[in-house]
Amino acid sequence: MSTIEGKVIIITGASSGIGEATAKKFAREGGKVVLAARREDRLQTLKEAIEQEGGEAVIKVTDVTSYSEVEELAEFAIDTYGQIDVMFNNAGLMPLSFMDKLKIDEWDRMVDVNVKGVLYGIAAVLPHMQERNSGHIITTSSVAGHNVFPSGTVYSGTKFAARIFMEGLSKELAQTNIKTTSISPGVVQTELASFITDPDIKPRFEDPNIPSLTSEDVANAVYYAASQPDGVAVNEIIVRPTNQG
Ligand code: NDP
């Protein structure tokens, strides 16, 4: 039996890309997935696809920039399934631009989703996990959470923050059975780059020949971390295309 069988997993950013692929992977392995994002139609389509394969999923429209909505998401998961075993803070934005373009609105949105959204995800599940002395918080950071590159300065800052939240929390929770993991993917073929508005950056990410992973490759890494037995914590995974420089 899979160690994920019967476990309850909340996934933010489940409406596309890495979140969607992870939801399918966990559902195939017998997990009960709680799908969260803003686009209800995409969540509904995913739920139906999972159910057609015999899996179990529910949806909750959630904007992770609202703490009350993230709190309601956690309450919904507990009301529906009785517990939360894994919180996957995966929702994120990457509108890359050089800092001197002063795209303040995009900086705000990245901080709100990639930083505050992760903190809200932690806050919404931590008391429940502490009460049970069990649980796993997984957050999607990035290779940009390890190294900064021109045009990625603000994005990198948010991804460093996301990774450090996992590392610090793991130290604070060392006396408990609660685990944390950062997943740091390299380039993954998803919709993420489609929101870049800086014309100096956009073409670089539209090149179909850039070595890239699939969302399923990253889902496998998330699954690896989540499926370890009690007592084994995989705190950090970097997963990159073999040919990414
Ligand atoms: P996608 O654009 O496919 O997915 C992003 C997801 O985030 C969508 O489901 C979107 O759903 C959700 N989202 C965005 N804003 C909000 C919000 N305010 N509230 C709730 N959900 C939100 O890209 P990826 O799958 O690639 O991105 C997933 C994560 O992976 C991100 O954190 C990204 O930074 C990270 N990452 C991606 C890499 C890549 O190369 N693709 C590399 C390294 C890390 P909706 O719009 O429906 O709300």
PDB file of C-alpha atoms and ligand atoms in Angstrom:
ATOM      1  CA  MET A   1       0.000   0.000   0.000  1.00  0.00           C
ATOM      2  CA  SER A   2       1.240   3.486  -0.872  1.00  0.00           C
ATOM      3  CA  THR A   3       2.200   5.593   2.154  1.00  0.00           C
ATOM      4  CA  ILE A   4      -0.043   8.286   0.639  1.00  0.00           C
ATOM      5  CA  GLU A   5      -3.137   6.065   0.702  1.00  0.00           C
ATOM      6  CA  GLY A   6      -5.911   7.874   2.605  1.00  0.00           C
ATOM      7  CA  LYS A   7      -3.821  10.968   3.307  1.00  0.00           C
ATOM      8  CA  VAL A   8      -5.382  14.413   2.882  1.00  0.00           C
ATOM      9  CA  ILE A   9      -3.380  16.841   0.759  1.00  0.00           C
ATOM     10  CA  ILE A  10      -4.208  20.502   0.157  1.00  0.00           C
ATOM     11  CA  ILE A  11      -2.644  21.846  -3.056  1.00  0.00           C
ATOM     12  CA  THR A  12      -2.630  25.564  -3.828  1.00  0.00           C
ATOM     13  CA  GLY A  13      -2.092  26.544  -7.457  1.00  0.00           C
ATOM     14  CA  ALA A  14      -3.848  23.304  -8.428  1.00  0.00           C
ATOM     15  CA  SER A  15      -5.536  24.769 -11.502  1.00  0.00           C
ATOM     16  CA  SER A  16      -2.505  24.322 -13.784  1.00  0.00           C
ATOM     17  CA  GLY A  17       1.099  23.219 -14.170  1.00  0.00           C
ATOM     18  CA  ILE A  18       2.922  21.694 -11.225  1.00  0.00           C
ATOM     19  CA  GLY A  19      -0.068  21.849  -8.872  1.00  0.00           C
ATOM     20  CA  GLU A  20      -2.345  20.098 -11.337  1.00  0.00           C
ATOM     21  CA  ALA A  21       0.193  17.339 -12.061  1.00  0.00           C
ATOM     22  CA  THR A  22       0.838  16.842  -8.336  1.00  0.00           C
ATOM     23  CA  ALA A  23      -2.886  16.556  -7.658  1.00  0.00           C
ATOM     24  CA  LYS A  24      -3.190  13.814 -10.280  1.00  0.00           C
ATOM     25  CA  LYS A  25      -0.143  11.986  -8.927  1.00  0.00           C
ATOM     26  CA  PHE A  26      -1.331  12.032  -5.317  1.00  0.00           C
ATOM     27  CA  ALA A  27      -4.878  11.028  -6.279  1.00  0.00           C
ATOM     28  CA  ARG A  28      -3.524   8.068  -8.294  1.00  0.00           C
ATOM     29  CA  GLU A  29      -1.568   7.008  -5.218  1.00  0.00           C
ATOM     30  CA  GLY A  30      -4.747   6.997  -3.111  1.00  0.00           C
ATOM     31  CA  GLY A  31      -4.554  10.462  -1.563  1.00  0.00           C
ATOM     32  CA  LYS A  32      -7.595  12.673  -1.003  1.00  0.00           C
ATOM     33  CA  VAL A  33      -6.758  15.941  -2.705  1.00  0.00           C
ATOM     34  CA  VAL A  34      -8.182  19.356  -1.865  1.00  0.00           C
ATOM     35  CA  LEU A  35      -7.701  21.515  -4.956  1.00  0.00           C
ATOM     36  CA  ALA A  36      -7.291  25.269  -4.453  1.00  0.00           C
ATOM     37  CA  ALA A  37      -6.774  28.183  -6.879  1.00  0.00           C
ATOM     38  CA  ARG A  38      -8.849  31.080  -8.215  1.00  0.00           C
ATOM     39  CA  ARG A  39     -10.052  29.572 -11.532  1.00  0.00           C
ATOM     40  CA  GLU A  40     -13.039  27.446 -10.569  1.00  0.00           C
ATOM     41  CA  ASP A  41     -13.616  26.029 -14.066  1.00  0.00           C
ATOM     42  CA  ARG A  42     -10.078  24.612 -14.189  1.00  0.00           C
ATOM     43  CA  LEU A  43     -10.413  23.107 -10.711  1.00  0.00           C
ATOM     44  CA  GLN A  44     -13.744  21.524 -11.648  1.00  0.00           C
ATOM     45  CA  THR A  45     -12.268  19.995 -14.830  1.00  0.00           C
ATOM     46  CA  LEU A  46      -9.353  18.589 -12.815  1.00  0.00           C
ATOM     47  CA  LYS A  47     -11.654  17.158 -10.143  1.00  0.00           C
ATOM     48  CA  GLU A  48     -13.660  15.389 -12.864  1.00  0.00           C
ATOM     49  CA  ALA A  49     -10.498  14.010 -14.493  1.00  0.00           C
ATOM     50  CA  ILE A  50      -9.314  12.663 -11.132  1.00  0.00           C
ATOM     51  CA  GLU A  51     -12.684  11.096 -10.390  1.00  0.00           C
ATOM     52  CA  GLN A  52     -12.784   9.473 -13.830  1.00  0.00           C
ATOM     53  CA  GLU A  53      -9.550   7.709 -12.912  1.00  0.00           C
ATOM     54  CA  GLY A  54     -11.124   6.519  -9.657  1.00  0.00           C
ATOM     55  CA  GLY A  55      -9.465   9.145  -7.429  1.00  0.00           C
ATOM     56  CA  GLU A  56     -10.916  11.439  -4.787  1.00  0.00           C
ATOM     57  CA  ALA A  57     -10.851  15.243  -4.972  1.00  0.00           C
ATOM     58  CA  VAL A  58     -12.752  18.285  -3.789  1.00  0.00           C
ATOM     59  CA  ILE A  59     -12.325  21.887  -4.863  1.00  0.00           C
ATOM     60  CA  LYS A  60     -12.231  25.166  -2.966  1.00  0.00           C
ATOM     61  CA  VAL A  61     -11.819  28.437  -4.823  1.00  0.00           C
ATOM     62  CA  THR A  62      -9.113  30.279  -2.909  1.00  0.00           C
ATOM     63  CA  ASP A  63      -7.054  33.405  -3.397  1.00  0.00           C
ATOM     64  CA  VAL A  64      -3.908  32.797  -1.336  1.00  0.00           C
ATOM     65  CA  THR A  65      -3.388  36.538  -0.863  1.00  0.00           C
ATOM     66  CA  SER A  66      -6.369  36.534   1.519  1.00  0.00           C
ATOM     67  CA  TYR A  67      -5.639  34.983   4.910  1.00  0.00           C
ATOM     68  CA  SER A  68      -9.321  34.465   5.624  1.00  0.00           C
ATOM     69  CA  GLU A  69      -9.706  32.489   2.371  1.00  0.00           C
ATOM     70  CA  VAL A  70      -6.693  30.298   3.155  1.00  0.00           C
ATOM     71  CA  GLU A  71      -8.039  29.718   6.668  1.00  0.00           C
ATOM     72  CA  GLU A  72     -11.413  28.739   5.155  1.00  0.00           C
ATOM     73  CA  LEU A  73      -9.577  26.357   2.818  1.00  0.00           C
ATOM     74  CA  ALA A  74      -7.979  24.552   5.772  1.00  0.00           C
ATOM     75  CA  GLU A  75     -11.318  24.449   7.629  1.00  0.00           C
ATOM     76  CA  PHE A  76     -12.993  23.069   4.503  1.00  0.00           C
ATOM     77  CA  ALA A  77     -10.393  20.273   4.266  1.00  0.00           C
ATOM     78  CA  ILE A  78     -10.907  19.355   7.930  1.00  0.00           C
ATOM     79  CA  ASP A  79     -14.716  19.508   7.639  1.00  0.00           C
ATOM     80  CA  THR A  80     -14.598  17.320   4.510  1.00  0.00           C
ATOM     81  CA  TYR A  81     -11.942  14.779   5.440  1.00  0.00           C
ATOM     82  CA  GLY A  82     -11.320  15.227   9.177  1.00  0.00           C
ATOM     83  CA  GLN A  83      -7.633  16.126   8.926  1.00  0.00           C
ATOM     84  CA  ILE A  84      -4.823  17.674   6.878  1.00  0.00           C
ATOM     85  CA  ASP A  85      -1.741  15.523   6.331  1.00  0.00           C
ATOM     86  CA  VAL A  86       0.070  17.589   3.694  1.00  0.00           C
ATOM     87  CA  MET A  87      -0.130  21.285   2.855  1.00  0.00           C
ATOM     88  CA  PHE A  88       1.473  21.992  -0.544  1.00  0.00           C
ATOM     89  CA  ASN A  89       2.036  25.760  -0.853  1.00  0.00           C
ATOM     90  CA  ASN A  90       2.574  25.857  -4.579  1.00  0.00           C
ATOM     91  CA  ALA A  91       0.679  28.882  -5.962  1.00  0.00           C
ATOM     92  CA  GLY A  92       3.117  31.361  -7.465  1.00  0.00           C
ATOM     93  CA  LEU A  93       3.757  34.081 -10.025  1.00  0.00           C
ATOM     94  CA  MET A  94       6.898  34.934 -11.998  1.00  0.00           C
ATOM     95  CA  PRO A  95       6.491  38.238 -13.882  1.00  0.00           C
ATOM     96  CA  LEU A  96      10.227  38.727 -14.448  1.00  0.00           C
ATOM     97  CA  SER A  97      11.565  42.192 -15.241  1.00  0.00           C
ATOM     98  CA  PHE A  98      14.664  44.284 -14.698  1.00  0.00           C
ATOM     99  CA  MET A  99      14.362  46.310 -11.517  1.00  0.00           C
ATOM    100  CA  ASP A 100      14.788  49.644 -13.285  1.00  0.00           C
ATOM    101  CA  LYS A 101      11.494  49.016 -15.101  1.00  0.00           C
ATOM    102  CA  LEU A 102       9.924  49.740 -11.694  1.00  0.00           C
ATOM    103  CA  LYS A 103       7.032  47.350 -12.152  1.00  0.00           C
ATOM    104  CA  ILE A 104       5.774  48.023  -8.662  1.00  0.00           C
ATOM    105  CA  ASP A 105       2.401  46.330  -9.223  1.00  0.00           C
ATOM    106  CA  GLU A 106       4.145  43.119 -10.264  1.00  0.00           C
ATOM    107  CA  TRP A 107       6.482  43.274  -7.255  1.00  0.00           C
ATOM    108  CA  ASP A 108       3.440  43.674  -5.019  1.00  0.00           C
ATOM    109  CA  ARG A 109       1.702  40.686  -6.570  1.00  0.00           C
ATOM    110  CA  MET A 110       4.797  38.470  -6.282  1.00  0.00           C
ATOM    111  CA  VAL A 111       5.241  39.395  -2.633  1.00  0.00           C
ATOM    112  CA  ASP A 112       1.536  38.858  -1.954  1.00  0.00           C
ATOM    113  CA  VAL A 113       1.314  35.433  -3.636  1.00  0.00           C
ATOM    114  CA  ASN A 114       4.824  33.954  -3.337  1.00  0.00           C
ATOM    115  CA  VAL A 115       5.654  35.230   0.159  1.00  0.00           C
ATOM    116  CA  LYS A 116       2.477  36.119   2.051  1.00  0.00           C
ATOM    117  CA  GLY A 117       0.541  33.290   0.393  1.00  0.00           C
ATOM    118  CA  VAL A 118       3.082  30.791   1.745  1.00  0.00           C
ATOM    119  CA  LEU A 119       2.973  32.323   5.241  1.00  0.00           C
ATOM    120  CA  TYR A 120      -0.827  32.164   5.193  1.00  0.00           C
ATOM    121  CA  GLY A 121      -0.654  28.522   4.140  1.00  0.00           C
ATOM    122  CA  ILE A 122       1.639  27.761   7.066  1.00  0.00           C
ATOM    123  CA  ALA A 123      -0.541  29.658   9.540  1.00  0.00           C
ATOM    124  CA  ALA A 124      -3.733  27.979   8.351  1.00  0.00           C
ATOM    125  CA  VAL A 125      -2.490  24.423   9.018  1.00  0.00           C
ATOM    126  CA  LEU A 126       0.140  24.717  11.751  1.00  0.00           C
ATOM    127  CA  PRO A 127      -2.157  24.674  14.831  1.00  0.00           C
ATOM    128  CA  HIS A 128      -3.970  21.613  13.428  1.00  0.00           C
ATOM    129  CA  MET A 129      -0.687  19.810  12.723  1.00  0.00           C
ATOM    130  CA  GLN A 130       0.709  20.709  16.146  1.00  0.00           C
ATOM    131  CA  GLU A 131      -2.419  19.407  17.821  1.00  0.00           C
ATOM    132  CA  ARG A 132      -2.004  16.081  15.982  1.00  0.00           C
ATOM    133  CA  ASN A 133       1.792  16.171  16.256  1.00  0.00           C
ATOM    134  CA  SER A 134       1.815  15.098  12.619  1.00  0.00           C
ATOM    135  CA  GLY A 135       1.828  16.708   9.198  1.00  0.00           C
ATOM    136  CA  HIS A 136       3.976  17.905   6.345  1.00  0.00           C
ATOM    137  CA  ILE A 137       4.266  21.390   4.863  1.00  0.00           C
ATOM    138  CA  ILE A 138       5.768  21.467   1.366  1.00  0.00           C
ATOM    139  CA  THR A 139       6.481  24.694  -0.514  1.00  0.00           C
ATOM    140  CA  THR A 140       7.491  25.292  -4.110  1.00  0.00           C
ATOM    141  CA  SER A 141      10.603  27.445  -4.108  1.00  0.00           C
ATOM    142  CA  SER A 142      12.803  27.422  -7.237  1.00  0.00           C
ATOM    143  CA  VAL A 143      16.423  27.256  -8.343  1.00  0.00           C
ATOM    144  CA  ALA A 144      15.855  31.038  -8.205  1.00  0.00           C
ATOM    145  CA  GLY A 145      15.554  30.495  -4.448  1.00  0.00           C
ATOM    146  CA  HIS A 146      19.228  29.468  -4.485  1.00  0.00           C
ATOM    147  CA  ASN A 147      20.708  31.799  -7.119  1.00  0.00           C
ATOM    148  CA  VAL A 148      19.701  35.191  -8.439  1.00  0.00           C
ATOM    149  CA  PHE A 149      19.827  36.122 -12.135  1.00  0.00           C
ATOM    150  CA  PRO A 150      19.281  39.489 -13.885  1.00  0.00           C
ATOM    151  CA  SER A 151      15.529  40.213 -14.269  1.00  0.00           C
ATOM    152  CA  GLY A 152      14.756  37.659 -11.556  1.00  0.00           C
ATOM    153  CA  THR A 153      15.771  39.799  -8.599  1.00  0.00           C
ATOM    154  CA  VAL A 154      12.347  40.264  -7.025  1.00  0.00           C
ATOM    155  CA  TYR A 155      11.140  36.768  -7.964  1.00  0.00           C
ATOM    156  CA  SER A 156      14.331  35.284  -6.490  1.00  0.00           C
ATOM    157  CA  GLY A 157      13.810  37.272  -3.310  1.00  0.00           C
ATOM    158  CA  THR A 158      10.362  35.747  -2.904  1.00  0.00           C
ATOM    159  CA  LYS A 159      11.662  32.244  -3.591  1.00  0.00           C
ATOM    160  CA  PHE A 160      14.595  32.636  -1.158  1.00  0.00           C
ATOM    161  CA  ALA A 161      11.978  33.680   1.412  1.00  0.00           C
ATOM    162  CA  ALA A 162       9.759  30.681   0.680  1.00  0.00           C
ATOM    163  CA  ARG A 163      12.711  28.300   1.084  1.00  0.00           C
ATOM    164  CA  ILE A 164      13.904  29.935   4.283  1.00  0.00           C
ATOM    165  CA  PHE A 165      10.397  29.688   5.788  1.00  0.00           C
ATOM    166  CA  MET A 166      10.609  25.906   5.310  1.00  0.00           C
ATOM    167  CA  GLU A 167      14.136  25.698   6.728  1.00  0.00           C
ATOM    168  CA  GLY A 168      13.381  27.860   9.760  1.00  0.00           C
ATOM    169  CA  LEU A 169      10.113  26.121  10.464  1.00  0.00           C
ATOM    170  CA  SER A 170      11.818  22.746  10.306  1.00  0.00           C
ATOM    171  CA  LYS A 171      14.287  23.925  12.968  1.00  0.00           C
ATOM    172  CA  GLU A 172      11.514  25.337  15.157  1.00  0.00           C
ATOM    173  CA  LEU A 173       9.572  22.068  14.846  1.00  0.00           C
ATOM    174  CA  ALA A 174      12.557  19.793  15.417  1.00  0.00           C
ATOM    175  CA  GLN A 175      10.993  18.313  18.557  1.00  0.00           C
ATOM    176  CA  THR A 176       7.787  17.377  16.724  1.00  0.00           C
ATOM    177  CA  ASN A 177       6.778  14.919  14.001  1.00  0.00           C
ATOM    178  CA  ILE A 178       5.891  17.708  11.584  1.00  0.00           C
ATOM    179  CA  LYS A 179       8.036  17.810   8.433  1.00  0.00           C
ATOM    180  CA  THR A 180       8.825  20.609   5.991  1.00  0.00           C
ATOM    181  CA  THR A 181      10.176  20.447   2.450  1.00  0.00           C
ATOM    182  CA  SER A 182      11.242  22.984  -0.175  1.00  0.00           C
ATOM    183  CA  ILE A 183      10.948  21.887  -3.774  1.00  0.00           C
ATOM    184  CA  SER A 184      13.254  23.888  -6.050  1.00  0.00           C
ATOM    185  CA  PRO A 185      12.577  23.192  -9.724  1.00  0.00           C
ATOM    186  CA  GLY A 186      14.601  24.469 -12.645  1.00  0.00           C
ATOM    187  CA  VAL A 187      12.718  25.398 -15.815  1.00  0.00           C
ATOM    188  CA  VAL A 188       9.373  23.627 -16.116  1.00  0.00           C
ATOM    189  CA  GLN A 189       7.105  23.888 -19.159  1.00  0.00           C
ATOM    190  CA  THR A 190       3.957  25.533 -17.686  1.00  0.00           C
ATOM    191  CA  GLU A 191       1.880  28.699 -18.069  1.00  0.00           C
ATOM    192  CA  LEU A 192       4.132  30.535 -15.586  1.00  0.00           C
ATOM    193  CA  ALA A 193       6.166  32.537 -18.127  1.00  0.00           C
ATOM    194  CA  SER A 194       3.062  33.637 -20.043  1.00  0.00           C
ATOM    195  CA  PHE A 195       2.493  36.382 -17.455  1.00  0.00           C
ATOM    196  CA  ILE A 196       5.833  38.097 -18.129  1.00  0.00           C
ATOM    197  CA  THR A 197       5.089  41.598 -19.446  1.00  0.00           C
ATOM    198  CA  ASP A 198       8.656  42.926 -19.912  1.00  0.00           C
ATOM    199  CA  PRO A 199       9.329  42.780 -23.699  1.00  0.00           C
ATOM    200  CA  ASP A 200      13.073  42.482 -23.020  1.00  0.00           C
ATOM    201  CA  ILE A 201      12.514  39.224 -21.120  1.00  0.00           C
ATOM    202  CA  LYS A 202       9.480  37.541 -22.618  1.00  0.00           C
ATOM    203  CA  PRO A 203      11.057  36.144 -25.854  1.00  0.00           C
ATOM    204  CA  ARG A 204      13.760  34.301 -23.888  1.00  0.00           C
ATOM    205  CA  PHE A 205      11.126  32.259 -22.106  1.00  0.00           C
ATOM    206  CA  GLU A 206       9.101  31.591 -25.250  1.00  0.00           C
ATOM    207  CA  ASP A 207      11.919  29.621 -26.880  1.00  0.00           C
ATOM    208  CA  PRO A 208      10.573  26.038 -27.165  1.00  0.00           C
ATOM    209  CA  ASN A 209      14.150  24.720 -27.290  1.00  0.00           C
ATOM    210  CA  ILE A 210      15.023  25.704 -23.696  1.00  0.00           C
ATOM    211  CA  PRO A 211      15.706  22.469 -21.789  1.00  0.00           C
ATOM    212  CA  SER A 212      12.786  22.012 -19.447  1.00  0.00           C
ATOM    213  CA  LEU A 213      11.071  19.564 -17.148  1.00  0.00           C
ATOM    214  CA  THR A 214       7.444  18.559 -17.317  1.00  0.00           C
ATOM    215  CA  SER A 215       5.099  19.271 -14.430  1.00  0.00           C
ATOM    216  CA  GLU A 216       4.934  15.510 -13.899  1.00  0.00           C
ATOM    217  CA  ASP A 217       8.703  15.444 -13.226  1.00  0.00           C
ATOM    218  CA  VAL A 218       8.207  17.920 -10.390  1.00  0.00           C
ATOM    219  CA  ALA A 219       5.114  16.086  -9.128  1.00  0.00           C
ATOM    220  CA  ASN A 220       7.289  12.978  -8.791  1.00  0.00           C
ATOM    221  CA  ALA A 221       9.732  14.935  -6.620  1.00  0.00           C
ATOM    222  CA  VAL A 222       6.915  16.220  -4.398  1.00  0.00           C
ATOM    223  CA  TYR A 223       5.586  12.689  -4.123  1.00  0.00           C
ATOM    224  CA  TYR A 224       9.026  11.361  -3.158  1.00  0.00           C
ATOM    225  CA  ALA A 225       9.227  13.842  -0.286  1.00  0.00           C
ATOM    226  CA  ALA A 226       5.676  13.194   0.884  1.00  0.00           C
ATOM    227  CA  SER A 227       5.809   9.418   0.704  1.00  0.00           C
ATOM    228  CA  GLN A 228       8.733   8.840   3.064  1.00  0.00           C
ATOM    229  CA  PRO A 229       7.974   6.953   6.262  1.00  0.00           C
ATOM    230  CA  ASP A 230       7.525   8.715   9.621  1.00  0.00           C
ATOM    231  CA  GLY A 231      10.932   9.674  10.945  1.00  0.00           C
ATOM    232  CA  VAL A 232      12.366  10.458   7.492  1.00  0.00           C
ATOM    233  CA  ALA A 233      12.200  14.103   6.422  1.00  0.00           C
ATOM    234  CA  VAL A 234      13.322  15.165   2.947  1.00  0.00           C
ATOM    235  CA  ASN A 235      13.863  18.854   3.619  1.00  0.00           C
ATOM    236  CA  GLU A 236      15.029  20.051   0.248  1.00  0.00           C
ATOM    237  CA  ILE A 237      14.874  18.886  -3.351  1.00  0.00           C
ATOM    238  CA  ILE A 238      16.454  20.617  -6.346  1.00  0.00           C
ATOM    239  CA  VAL A 239      15.164  19.119  -9.584  1.00  0.00           C
ATOM    240  CA  ARG A 240      16.409  20.517 -12.876  1.00  0.00           C
ATOM    241  CA  PRO A 241      16.551  19.616 -16.558  1.00  0.00           C
ATOM    242  CA  THR A 242      19.798  17.735 -17.087  1.00  0.00           C
ATOM    243  CA  ASN A 243      20.963  20.280 -19.682  1.00  0.00           C
ATOM    244  CA  GLN A 244      19.954  23.464 -17.841  1.00  0.00           C
ATOM    245  CA  GLY A 245      23.009  25.644 -17.395  1.00  0.00           C
TER     246      GLY A 245
HETATM  247  P1  NDP B   1       1.344  27.925 -13.479  1.00  0.00           P
HETATM  248  O1  NDP B   1       1.198  29.326 -13.946  1.00  0.00           O
HETATM  249  O2  NDP B   1       0.901  26.814 -14.355  1.00  0.00           O
HETATM  250  O3  NDP B   1       0.622  27.743 -12.066  1.00  0.00           O
HETATM  251  C1  NDP B   1       0.531  28.773 -11.120  1.00  0.00           C
HETATM  252  C2  NDP B   1      -0.630  28.444 -10.207  1.00  0.00           C
HETATM  253  O4  NDP B   1      -0.697  29.442  -9.163  1.00  0.00           O
HETATM  254  C3  NDP B   1      -1.969  28.442 -10.933  1.00  0.00           C
HETATM  255  O5  NDP B   1      -2.682  27.295 -10.538  1.00  0.00           O
HETATM  256  C4  NDP B   1      -2.656  29.695 -10.416  1.00  0.00           C
HETATM  257  O6  NDP B   1      -4.058  29.478 -10.330  1.00  0.00           O
HETATM  258  C5  NDP B   1      -2.048  29.805  -9.014  1.00  0.00           C
HETATM  259  N1  NDP B   1      -2.180  31.137  -8.464  1.00  0.00           N
HETATM  260  C6  NDP B   1      -1.649  32.299  -8.917  1.00  0.00           C
HETATM  261  N2  NDP B   1      -2.046  33.329  -8.146  1.00  0.00           N
HETATM  262  C7  NDP B   1      -2.846  32.811  -7.187  1.00  0.00           C
HETATM  263  C8  NDP B   1      -3.575  33.349  -6.097  1.00  0.00           C
HETATM  264  N3  NDP B   1      -3.561  34.667  -5.826  1.00  0.00           N
HETATM  265  N4  NDP B   1      -4.299  32.524  -5.316  1.00  0.00           N
HETATM  266  C9  NDP B   1      -4.332  31.203  -5.579  1.00  0.00           C
HETATM  267  N5  NDP B   1      -3.658  30.615  -6.579  1.00  0.00           N
HETATM  268  C10 NDP B   1      -2.934  31.422  -7.382  1.00  0.00           C
HETATM  269  O7  NDP B   1       2.874  27.755 -13.123  1.00  0.00           O
HETATM  270  P2  NDP B   1       3.730  26.595 -12.398  1.00  0.00           P
HETATM  271  O8  NDP B   1       2.966  25.365 -12.243  1.00  0.00           O
HETATM  272  O9  NDP B   1       5.029  26.570 -13.103  1.00  0.00           O
HETATM  273  O10 NDP B   1       3.979  27.273 -10.966  1.00  0.00           O
HETATM  274  C11 NDP B   1       3.798  26.611  -9.742  1.00  0.00           C
HETATM  275  C12 NDP B   1       4.887  27.018  -8.784  1.00  0.00           C
HETATM  276  O11 NDP B   1       6.148  26.552  -9.285  1.00  0.00           O
HETATM  277  C13 NDP B   1       5.053  28.528  -8.593  1.00  0.00           C
HETATM  278  O12 NDP B   1       5.246  28.797  -7.211  1.00  0.00           O
HETATM  279  C14 NDP B   1       6.318  28.842  -9.385  1.00  0.00           C
HETATM  280  O13 NDP B   1       6.973  29.984  -8.893  1.00  0.00           O
HETATM  281  C15 NDP B   1       7.098  27.567  -9.156  1.00  0.00           C
HETATM  282  N6  NDP B   1       8.190  27.305 -10.110  1.00  0.00           N
HETATM  283  C16 NDP B   1       7.927  27.152 -11.438  1.00  0.00           C
HETATM  284  C17 NDP B   1       8.963  26.967 -12.331  1.00  0.00           C
HETATM  285  C18 NDP B   1       8.733  26.881 -13.804  1.00  0.00           C
HETATM  286  O14 NDP B   1       9.725  26.946 -14.570  1.00  0.00           O
HETATM  287  N7  NDP B   1       7.513  26.733 -14.281  1.00  0.00           N
HETATM  288  C19 NDP B   1      10.353  26.825 -11.864  1.00  0.00           C
HETATM  289  C20 NDP B   1      10.505  26.940 -10.436  1.00  0.00           C
HETATM  290  C21 NDP B   1       9.452  27.177  -9.603  1.00  0.00           C
HETATM  291  P3  NDP B   1      -5.205  30.575 -10.581  1.00  0.00           P
HETATM  292  O15 NDP B   1      -4.708  31.521 -11.629  1.00  0.00           O
HETATM  293  O16 NDP B   1      -6.360  29.721 -11.042  1.00  0.00           O
HETATM  294  O17 NDP B   1      -5.448  31.195  -9.247  1.00  0.00           O
END
